[in-house]
Short mmCIF file of C-alpha atoms and ligand atoms in Angstrom, two decimals:
data_model
loop_
_atom_site.label_atom_id
_atom_site.label_comp_id
_atom_site.label_asym_id
_atom_site.label_seq_id
_atom_site.Cartn_x
_atom_site.Cartn_y
_atom_site.Cartn_z
CA UNK A 25 9.82 0.06 -11.97
CA UNK A 26 8.96 3.73 -12.48
CA UNK A 27 6.95 5.63 -9.89
CA UNK A 28 4.23 6.13 -12.52
CA UNK A 29 3.93 2.33 -12.84
CA UNK A 30 3.74 2.04 -9.05
CA UNK A 31 0.83 4.48 -8.95
CA UNK A 32 -1.00 2.55 -11.66
CA UNK A 33 -0.51 -0.77 -9.91
CA UNK A 34 -1.63 0.69 -6.59
CA UNK A 35 -4.87 1.90 -8.18
CA UNK A 36 -5.43 -1.46 -9.87
CA UNK A 37 -5.07 -3.28 -6.54
CA UNK A 38 -7.50 -0.95 -4.80
CA UNK A 39 -9.99 -1.52 -7.62
CA UNK A 40 -9.46 -5.29 -7.38
CA UNK A 41 -10.09 -5.26 -3.61
CA UNK A 42 -13.19 -3.03 -3.86
CA UNK A 43 -16.42 -4.92 -3.02
CA UNK A 44 -19.05 -2.42 -4.13
CA UNK A 45 -19.17 -0.40 -0.93
CA UNK A 46 -16.05 -1.35 1.01
CA UNK A 47 -12.53 -2.66 0.50
CA UNK A 48 -11.05 -5.96 1.70
CA UNK A 49 -7.47 -5.67 3.01
CA UNK A 50 -6.43 -8.39 0.55
CA UNK A 51 -8.37 -10.75 -1.65
CA UNK A 52 -8.20 -14.11 0.16
CA UNK A 53 -6.58 -13.86 3.59
CA UNK A 54 -8.92 -11.11 4.89
CA UNK A 55 -12.30 -11.33 3.08
CA UNK A 56 -14.19 -8.66 5.12
CA UNK A 57 -13.84 -5.01 6.08
CA UNK A 58 -11.27 -4.18 8.77
CA UNK A 59 -11.54 -1.10 10.94
CA UNK A 60 -8.23 0.77 10.68
CA UNK A 61 -7.42 -0.71 7.26
CA UNK A 62 -10.49 0.99 5.82
CA UNK A 63 -9.34 4.36 7.14
CA UNK A 64 -5.95 4.16 5.42
CA UNK A 65 -7.56 2.76 2.28
CA UNK A 66 -9.58 5.98 1.88
CA UNK A 67 -6.29 7.83 1.36
CA UNK A 68 -5.94 5.87 -1.87
CA UNK A 69 -9.55 6.21 -3.05
CA UNK A 70 -9.13 9.99 -2.83
CA UNK A 71 -6.82 9.90 -5.89
CA UNK A 72 -9.06 8.08 -8.34
CA UNK A 73 -12.62 7.48 -6.98
CA UNK A 74 -13.13 9.99 -4.12
CA UNK A 75 -16.77 8.92 -3.65
CA UNK A 76 -15.50 5.48 -2.66
CA UNK A 77 -13.96 7.04 0.45
CA UNK A 78 -17.42 8.18 1.50
CA UNK A 79 -18.90 4.75 0.84
CA UNK A 80 -16.00 3.03 2.59
CA UNK A 81 -16.46 4.98 5.82
CA UNK A 82 -20.25 4.76 5.69
CA UNK A 83 -19.93 0.97 5.35
CA UNK A 84 -17.57 0.81 8.29
CA UNK A 85 -19.81 2.94 10.49
CA UNK A 86 -22.83 0.80 9.54
CA UNK A 87 -21.25 -1.68 11.97
CA UNK A 88 -21.14 0.77 14.89
CA UNK A 89 -22.59 -0.47 18.19
CA UNK A 90 -24.90 1.50 20.45
CA UNK A 91 -22.04 1.94 22.91
CA UNK A 92 -20.12 3.73 20.13
CA UNK A 93 -17.62 0.96 19.37
CA UNK A 94 -16.47 0.48 15.79
CA UNK A 95 -15.72 -3.25 15.65
CA UNK A 96 -12.42 -4.43 14.25
CA UNK A 97 -14.15 -6.54 11.57
CA UNK A 98 -17.42 -5.88 9.73
CA UNK A 99 -18.64 -9.18 8.25
CA UNK A 100 -20.49 -7.83 5.23
CA UNK A 101 -21.07 -11.39 4.07
CA UNK A 102 -22.58 -14.00 6.41
CA UNK A 103 -21.90 -16.86 4.01
CA UNK A 104 -18.18 -16.29 3.48
CA UNK A 105 -16.46 -18.79 5.79
CA UNK A 106 -12.82 -18.61 4.78
CA UNK A 107 -11.68 -16.54 7.80
CA UNK A 108 -11.37 -17.52 11.45
CA UNK A 109 -12.92 -16.29 13.73
CA UNK A 110 -16.11 -15.75 11.77
CA UNK A 111 -19.20 -13.81 12.94
CA UNK A 112 -20.81 -16.90 14.48
CA UNK A 113 -17.74 -17.55 16.64
CA UNK A 114 -17.90 -13.97 17.94
CA UNK A 115 -21.66 -14.33 18.62
CA UNK A 116 -22.15 -10.65 19.45
CA UNK A 117 -25.82 -11.22 20.26
CA UNK A 118 -24.59 -11.44 23.88
CA UNK A 119 -24.60 -7.61 23.79
CA UNK A 120 -28.06 -6.07 23.23
CA UNK A 121 -26.52 -2.95 21.64
CA UNK A 122 -24.31 -4.86 19.20
CA UNK A 123 -24.98 -4.20 15.55
CA UNK A 124 -26.46 -7.30 13.89
CA UNK A 125 -26.90 -5.93 10.37
CA UNK A 126 -24.12 -6.19 9.38
CA UNK A 127 -22.61 -8.75 11.75
CA UNK A 128 -19.39 -7.71 13.43
CA UNK A 129 -16.61 -8.81 15.75
CA UNK A 130 -16.77 -7.78 19.42
CA UNK A 131 -13.54 -5.78 19.83
CA UNK A 132 -12.13 -2.63 18.26
CA UNK A 133 -8.94 -1.28 16.61
CA UNK A 134 -6.96 2.03 16.48
CA UNK A 135 -9.38 4.95 15.80
CA UNK A 136 -7.76 6.49 12.72
CA UNK A 137 -10.97 7.79 11.13
CA UNK A 138 -10.97 11.28 12.67
CA UNK A 139 -7.65 12.25 11.13
CA UNK A 140 -8.41 10.45 7.88
CA UNK A 141 -11.57 12.55 7.64
CA UNK A 142 -9.51 15.70 8.05
CA UNK A 143 -7.11 14.58 5.28
CA UNK A 144 -10.07 13.99 2.97
CA UNK A 145 -11.66 17.32 3.87
CA UNK A 146 -8.38 19.09 3.05
CA UNK A 147 -8.45 17.54 -0.42
CA UNK A 148 -12.09 18.39 -1.16
CA UNK A 149 -12.75 21.51 0.94
CA UNK A 150 -15.60 22.85 -1.21
CA UNK A 151 -17.28 19.68 -2.45
CA UNK A 152 -20.93 19.83 -1.30
CA UNK A 153 -21.47 16.05 -1.16
CA UNK A 154 -18.30 15.67 0.79
CA UNK A 155 -19.12 18.41 3.28
CA UNK A 156 -22.56 16.89 3.86
CA UNK A 157 -20.94 13.52 4.46
CA UNK A 158 -18.45 14.94 6.97
CA UNK A 159 -21.24 16.68 8.89
CA UNK A 160 -23.29 13.48 9.00
CA UNK A 161 -20.50 11.17 10.10
CA UNK A 162 -18.88 13.61 12.58
CA UNK A 163 -21.12 12.70 15.58
CA UNK A 164 -20.62 9.00 14.87
CA UNK A 165 -16.84 9.39 14.93
CA UNK A 166 -17.10 11.39 18.17
CA UNK A 167 -19.28 8.60 19.58
CA UNK A 168 -16.62 6.04 18.65
CA UNK A 169 -14.13 8.07 20.75
CA UNK A 170 -16.68 8.28 23.56
CA UNK A 171 -16.61 4.46 23.62
CA UNK A 172 -12.91 4.51 24.57
CA UNK A 173 -13.38 7.14 27.28
CA UNK A 174 -16.50 5.49 28.74
CA UNK A 175 -15.76 1.78 28.56
CA UNK A 176 -11.96 1.62 28.42
CA UNK A 177 -10.85 4.20 30.94
CA UNK A 178 -12.29 3.18 34.33
CA UNK A 179 -9.82 5.32 36.28
CA UNK A 180 -10.62 8.33 34.06
CA UNK A 181 -6.99 8.95 33.15
CA UNK A 182 -7.61 9.90 29.53
CA UNK A 183 -5.79 6.74 28.39
CA UNK A 184 -7.80 3.87 26.92
CA UNK A 185 -6.98 0.25 27.69
CA UNK A 186 -7.24 -2.66 25.27
CA UNK A 187 -7.75 -6.22 26.41
CA UNK A 188 -7.36 -8.21 23.21
CA UNK A 189 -4.03 -8.13 21.32
CA UNK A 190 -6.01 -7.88 18.05
CA UNK A 191 -7.32 -4.51 19.23
CA UNK A 192 -3.82 -3.04 19.23
CA UNK A 193 -3.46 -3.78 15.51
CA UNK A 194 -0.05 -5.34 16.42
CA UNK A 195 -1.42 -8.76 17.25
CA UNK A 196 1.63 -10.82 18.21
CA UNK A 197 4.10 -8.08 19.14
CA UNK A 198 6.54 -9.17 21.89
CA UNK A 199 5.05 -6.23 23.82
CA UNK A 200 2.17 -8.43 24.86
CA UNK A 201 4.16 -11.59 25.68
CA UNK A 202 4.29 -11.01 29.43
CA UNK A 203 0.57 -10.21 29.61
CA UNK A 204 -0.28 -13.19 27.41
CA UNK A 205 1.81 -15.45 29.63
CA UNK A 206 -0.61 -14.73 32.50
CA UNK A 207 -3.38 -16.49 30.60
CA UNK A 208 -3.90 -20.01 31.89
CA UNK A 209 -4.91 -22.09 28.89
CA UNK A 210 -7.01 -25.11 29.70
CA UNK A 211 -7.37 -27.02 26.43
CA UNK A 212 -10.42 -28.87 27.79
CA UNK A 213 -12.41 -25.65 28.11
CA UNK A 214 -11.00 -23.71 25.15
CA UNK A 215 -13.52 -24.02 22.29
CA UNK A 216 -12.37 -26.08 19.32
CA UNK A 217 -11.35 -23.98 16.34
CA UNK A 218 -9.55 -24.25 13.00
CA UNK A 219 -7.22 -21.56 11.78
CA UNK A 220 -7.63 -20.51 8.16
CA UNK A 221 -4.76 -18.00 7.92
CA UNK A 222 -1.97 -20.58 7.80
CA UNK A 223 -3.64 -22.21 4.77
CA UNK A 224 -3.20 -18.94 2.89
CA UNK A 225 0.04 -17.42 4.25
CA UNK A 226 3.39 -18.89 5.29
CA UNK A 227 3.19 -20.28 8.85
CA UNK A 228 6.55 -18.78 9.76
CA UNK A 229 5.25 -15.29 8.92
CA UNK A 230 2.08 -15.63 11.05
CA UNK A 231 1.41 -15.80 14.82
CA UNK A 232 2.12 -19.20 16.44
CA UNK A 233 -0.62 -21.67 17.49
CA UNK A 234 0.11 -20.89 21.14
CA UNK A 235 -0.58 -17.21 20.41
CA UNK A 236 -3.82 -18.16 18.65
CA UNK A 237 -4.98 -20.14 21.70
CA UNK A 238 -4.51 -16.94 23.70
CA UNK A 239 -6.39 -14.87 21.12
CA UNK A 240 -9.29 -17.31 21.38
CA UNK A 241 -9.16 -17.31 25.18
CA UNK A 242 -9.38 -13.51 25.24
CA UNK A 243 -12.23 -13.53 22.73
CA UNK A 244 -14.16 -15.87 25.04
CA UNK A 245 -13.38 -13.67 28.06
CA UNK A 246 -14.80 -10.65 26.23
CA UNK A 247 -17.88 -12.62 25.19
CA UNK A 248 -18.53 -13.70 28.80
CA UNK A 249 -18.73 -9.99 29.66
CA UNK A 250 -20.90 -8.98 26.69
CA UNK A 251 -17.77 -7.40 25.15
CA UNK A 252 -18.16 -4.15 27.08
CA UNK A 253 -18.91 -5.18 30.68
CA UNK A 254 -17.00 -3.95 33.71
CA UNK A 255 -15.92 -7.54 34.36
CA UNK A 256 -13.38 -7.22 31.54
CA UNK A 257 -11.33 -4.73 33.53
CA UNK A 258 -11.74 -6.77 36.70
CA UNK A 259 -10.84 -10.13 35.20
CA UNK A 260 -8.65 -9.72 32.15
CA UNK A 261 -5.00 -10.78 32.51
CA UNK A 262 -4.29 -8.51 29.54
CA UNK A 263 -4.92 -4.78 30.12
CA UNK A 264 -2.88 -2.61 27.81
CA UNK A 265 -2.61 1.15 27.57
CA UNK A 266 -1.21 1.08 24.08
CA UNK A 267 0.92 3.91 22.65
CA UNK A 268 -0.33 3.50 19.09
CA UNK A 269 -4.04 3.41 19.95
CA UNK A 270 -3.85 6.33 22.37
CA UNK A 271 -1.67 8.40 20.03
CA UNK A 272 -4.09 7.78 17.18
CA UNK A 273 -7.01 8.66 19.46
CA UNK A 274 -5.28 11.94 20.33
CA UNK A 275 -4.45 12.65 16.68
CA UNK A 276 -8.06 12.01 15.68
CA UNK A 277 -9.41 14.11 18.58
CA UNK A 278 -7.33 17.02 17.32
CA UNK A 279 -8.52 16.57 13.75
CA UNK A 280 -12.15 16.42 14.88
CA UNK A 281 -11.68 19.59 16.94
CA UNK A 282 -10.36 21.41 13.85
CA UNK A 283 -13.13 20.01 11.65
CA UNK A 284 -15.78 20.91 14.23
CA UNK A 285 -14.50 24.46 14.55
CA UNK A 286 -14.50 24.90 10.81
CA UNK A 287 -17.99 23.49 10.31
CA UNK A 288 -19.60 24.89 13.45
CA UNK A 289 -20.03 21.51 15.20
CA UNK A 290 -19.84 20.83 18.95
CA UNK A 291 -16.28 20.19 20.13
CA UNK A 292 -16.67 20.68 23.91
CA UNK A 293 -16.37 17.03 24.91
CA UNK A 294 -13.49 16.44 22.49
CA UNK A 295 -11.50 19.30 24.01
CA UNK A 296 -11.95 17.93 27.53
CA UNK A 297 -10.85 14.44 26.49
CA UNK A 298 -7.94 15.84 24.57
CA UNK A 299 -6.47 17.95 27.37
CA UNK A 300 -6.47 14.99 29.73
CA UNK A 301 -5.21 12.44 27.20
CA UNK A 302 -2.25 14.49 26.03
CA UNK A 303 -1.21 15.19 29.62
CA UNK A 304 -1.45 11.54 30.71
CA UNK A 305 0.27 10.24 27.60
CA UNK A 306 3.24 12.55 28.18
CA UNK A 307 3.47 11.87 31.91
CA UNK A 308 2.81 8.16 32.00
CA UNK A 309 4.23 6.70 28.80
CA UNK A 310 7.61 8.41 28.25
CA UNK A 311 10.62 6.31 29.31
CA UNK A 312 13.79 8.34 29.64
CA UNK A 313 16.19 5.35 29.73
CA UNK A 314 14.82 3.93 26.52
CA UNK A 315 14.31 7.42 25.06
CA UNK A 316 10.91 6.46 23.70
CA UNK A 317 7.23 6.29 24.63
CA UNK A 318 6.22 2.88 25.98
CA UNK A 319 2.95 1.01 26.42
CA UNK A 320 1.67 0.50 29.96
CA UNK A 321 0.60 -2.78 31.54
CA UNK A 322 -2.39 -1.85 33.72
CA UNK A 323 -2.56 -5.28 35.31
CA UNK A 324 1.04 -5.13 36.48
CA UNK A 325 0.98 -1.32 36.93
CA UNK A 326 4.24 -0.87 35.03
CA UNK A 327 5.53 0.37 31.70
CA UNK A 328 6.17 -2.30 29.08
CA UNK A 329 9.82 -1.47 28.56
CA UNK A 330 10.59 -2.04 24.91
CA UNK A 331 11.48 0.12 21.95
CA UNK A 332 8.97 -0.49 19.20
CA UNK A 333 6.98 1.12 16.47
CA UNK A 334 4.01 2.35 18.56
CA UNK A 335 6.20 4.81 20.50
CA UNK A 336 7.02 6.60 17.25
CA UNK A 337 3.38 7.49 16.63
CA UNK A 338 3.75 10.20 19.29
CA UNK A 339 5.29 12.12 16.37
CA UNK A 340 2.28 12.01 14.05
CA UNK A 341 0.01 12.78 17.01
CA UNK A 342 2.27 15.75 17.88
CA UNK A 343 2.57 14.60 21.49
CA UNK A 344 6.38 14.51 21.71
CA UNK A 345 8.28 17.57 22.93
CA UNK A 346 11.09 18.84 20.69
CA UNK A 347 13.66 17.03 22.84
CA UNK A 348 11.71 13.75 22.76
CA UNK A 349 11.22 14.07 19.02
CA UNK A 350 15.00 14.58 18.56
CA UNK A 351 15.60 11.31 20.39
CA UNK A 352 13.08 9.40 18.27
CA UNK A 353 14.65 10.85 15.15
CA UNK A 354 18.15 9.79 16.33
CA UNK A 355 16.86 6.27 16.93
CA UNK A 356 15.61 6.02 13.34
CA UNK A 357 18.81 7.43 11.88
CA UNK A 358 20.86 4.96 13.87
CA UNK A 359 18.82 2.06 12.45
CA UNK A 360 19.27 3.46 8.96
CA UNK A 361 23.03 3.74 9.43
CA UNK A 362 23.18 0.13 10.63
CA UNK A 363 21.63 -1.31 7.48
CA UNK A 364 17.95 -1.57 8.36
CA UNK A 365 15.05 -0.42 6.29
CA UNK A 366 12.89 2.04 8.21
CA UNK A 367 10.95 1.40 10.35
CA UNK A 368 11.23 -2.08 11.94
CA UNK A 369 8.20 -2.86 14.10
CA UNK A 370 10.26 -4.05 17.08
CA UNK A 371 13.66 -3.38 18.68
CA UNK A 372 16.22 -5.03 16.39
CA UNK A 373 18.65 -5.45 19.31
CA UNK A 374 16.25 -7.38 21.50
CA UNK A 375 16.40 -11.21 21.48
CA UNK A 376 12.64 -11.25 20.82
CA UNK A 377 13.13 -9.47 17.47
CA UNK A 378 12.08 -11.75 14.61
CA UNK A 379 12.49 -10.11 11.23
CA UNK A 380 9.96 -12.43 9.55
CA UNK A 381 7.17 -12.99 11.99
CA UNK A 382 4.39 -10.46 11.64
CA UNK A 383 4.54 -7.76 14.34
CA UNK A 384 7.76 -9.03 15.90
CA UNK A 385 10.08 -7.14 13.55
CA UNK A 386 8.96 -6.57 9.94
CA UNK A 387 8.19 -3.23 8.28
CA UNK A 388 4.50 -2.28 8.01
CA UNK A 389 3.39 0.17 5.27
CA UNK A 390 0.71 2.08 7.20
CA UNK A 391 3.15 2.57 10.07
CA UNK A 392 5.69 4.07 7.67
CA UNK A 393 3.00 6.43 6.42
CA UNK A 394 2.22 7.59 9.98
CA UNK A 395 5.90 8.00 10.88
CA UNK A 396 6.60 9.89 7.65
CA UNK A 397 3.83 12.34 8.58
CA UNK A 398 5.18 12.72 12.10
CA UNK A 399 8.76 13.32 11.01
CA UNK A 400 7.63 15.98 8.56
CA UNK A 401 5.64 17.67 11.29
CA UNK A 402 8.75 18.07 13.47
CA UNK A 403 10.88 19.24 10.52
CA UNK A 404 12.91 16.03 10.14
CA UNK A 405 12.48 15.99 6.41
CA UNK A 406 15.73 14.11 5.69
CA UNK A 407 14.60 11.17 7.85
CA UNK A 408 11.09 11.37 6.41
CA UNK A 409 12.64 11.07 2.96
CA UNK A 410 14.47 7.89 4.01
CA UNK A 411 11.21 6.41 5.38
CA UNK A 412 9.46 7.15 2.10
CA UNK A 413 12.29 5.96 -0.14
CA UNK A 414 12.83 2.75 1.85
CA UNK A 415 9.15 1.97 1.56
CA UNK A 416 9.01 2.66 -2.18
CA UNK A 417 12.18 0.62 -2.73
CA UNK A 418 10.65 -2.37 -0.92
CA UNK A 419 7.46 -2.10 -2.97
CA UNK A 420 9.39 -1.77 -6.23
CA UNK A 421 11.59 -4.80 -5.50
CA UNK A 422 9.13 -7.02 -3.66
CA UNK A 423 5.55 -6.00 -4.54
CA UNK A 424 2.54 -4.62 -2.67
CA UNK A 425 2.73 -6.94 0.34
CA UNK A 426 1.32 -6.78 3.84
CA UNK A 427 4.73 -6.43 5.58
CA UNK A 428 8.44 -6.60 4.72
CA UNK A 429 11.86 -7.77 5.85
CA UNK A 430 13.65 -5.06 7.84
CA UNK A 431 17.29 -6.15 7.39
CA UNK A 432 18.63 -4.92 4.06
CA UNK A 433 21.11 -7.82 3.76
CA UNK A 434 18.30 -10.38 4.19
CA UNK A 435 15.82 -8.44 2.05
CA UNK A 436 18.34 -8.47 -0.81
CA UNK A 437 17.89 -12.27 -1.02
CA UNK A 438 14.10 -12.04 -1.30
CA UNK A 439 11.93 -11.35 -4.33
CA UNK A 440 8.70 -10.78 -2.43
CA UNK A 441 7.38 -9.32 0.80
CA UNK A 442 5.70 -11.19 3.67
CA UNK A 443 2.07 -12.11 4.44
CA UNK A 444 -0.73 -11.27 2.01
CA UNK A 445 -0.05 -9.79 -1.45
CA UNK A 446 -1.89 -7.05 -3.38
CA UNK A 447 -2.60 -5.33 -0.11
CA UNK A 448 -5.00 -2.39 0.17
CA UNK A 449 -3.40 -0.13 2.77
CA UNK A 450 0.00 -0.76 1.18
CA UNK A 451 -1.41 0.50 -2.13
CA UNK A 452 -3.20 3.46 -0.57
CA UNK A 453 -0.10 4.59 1.36
CA UNK A 454 2.02 4.25 -1.80
CA UNK A 455 -0.43 6.44 -3.73
CA UNK A 456 -0.52 9.08 -1.04
CA UNK A 457 3.27 9.17 -0.53
CA UNK A 458 3.86 9.39 -4.28
CA UNK A 459 1.83 12.60 -4.27
CA UNK A 460 3.92 14.24 -1.54
CA UNK A 461 6.51 16.75 -2.76
CA UNK A 462 9.41 15.13 -0.97
C1 9WN B 1128 -6.72 -9.78 12.96
C2 9WN B 1128 -6.19 -6.71 8.41
C3 9WN B 1128 -5.62 -6.95 9.78
C4 9WN B 1128 -4.91 -5.70 10.36
C5 9WN B 1128 -4.12 -6.02 11.62
C6 9WN B 1128 -3.18 -7.17 11.33
C7 9WN B 1128 -3.98 -8.39 10.84
C8 9WN B 1128 -5.87 -9.82 11.71
C9 9WN B 1128 -5.36 -11.23 11.48
O1 9WN B 1128 -4.70 -8.05 9.68
O2 9WN B 1128 -4.80 -8.85 11.90
O3 9WN B 1128 -7.30 -8.52 13.11
O4 9WN B 1128 -6.19 -12.10 11.17
O5 9WN B 1128 -4.16 -11.50 11.62
O6 9WN B 1128 -2.41 -7.50 12.45
O7 9WN B 1128 -3.39 -4.90 12.05
O8 9WN B 1128 -5.86 -4.73 10.63
O9 9WN B 1128 -5.21 -6.22 7.54
#
């Protein structure tokens, strides 16, 4: 398949998944608007319907809560019932400041929108409608960051915690296994529920039923505390200072600071948050033995000692020192030399690596996009080229899927990717990478 054909197919998919105001991640499996998906999707809109990017972000922010939180799902339809958990299961009316029109979930996801906004602004620097949009949404994006610093950082470290694995965007990563194991599941009190995802995607590529019980347990815990109460920090067995989320928060802070300075908007609070976050991220999350940044388990007060994809986002957020960046680059080159596509989502040498199952090993398109950006920033253009070419090779051979096999020898036996097909952020990242010079 030629790159021109890839670009055309990517645009077709984004048009197919457009719902007159927002984009679904994929047609059947995820029938609503997802938080960080919609940010990446705007990268694609920018190439053929730039106004859609404005509508996409406005739709997402129409779900913002009074506390600033952008929920991880915006249920633009109240009658669509093909996804679990639906808006009624979340029952966000427990929080008086929760947005009810549209209905939403009660947790959040990685805050990519600040840096996406900067990417869009760079493409349309003199477009009046676009500048007006950026000025109008700027305080809302800042408020969404304020949510993390106010409600998710009780010790005022500059590092936000997450309590639901869905918030990390890497739902069933082995990173969370130890925290999840602390949850005591009592089937007699866990509400009855029916999964919909395994009717639409291969069971072996999705989280297990035991993991889903834990997702539901944590949802109920959040609900008991109105989704933003102090009791979450006191009670939750899962308290994660996630690399990916905090790196993305830092990256977006920096973008908002630059946007604010250019447009004459207030950046005082952002600068304070940023100084503290960068310092804490560097001091608390680097692990010299593993030569990577690690997540931190706030309940256990210890680093979560695994090599995985989140640590690499310190590159796109420009947090890594030159020496740390060299080590991350070596790690990727080693994987490449050993016959893996870049970048597997979990340590391929760990017994918990599972090349098929969701966030326990496969390649994820939006992560490749972030890592490509980071590698370019540090001048590792040869590795960035591998990341891009691996990704485009997978798409060409296997289609625009949600995630992909990481082992080249196994991938060679497959004619399609994993999870949902005709995926939005996959298409958007393809379009954007195709437009990069190298
Ligand atoms: C739960 C939409 C989302 C992504 C997440 C990915 C997956 C949802 C699910 O799909 O999670 O949020 O039902 O499995 O893990 O990162 O935003 O694409």
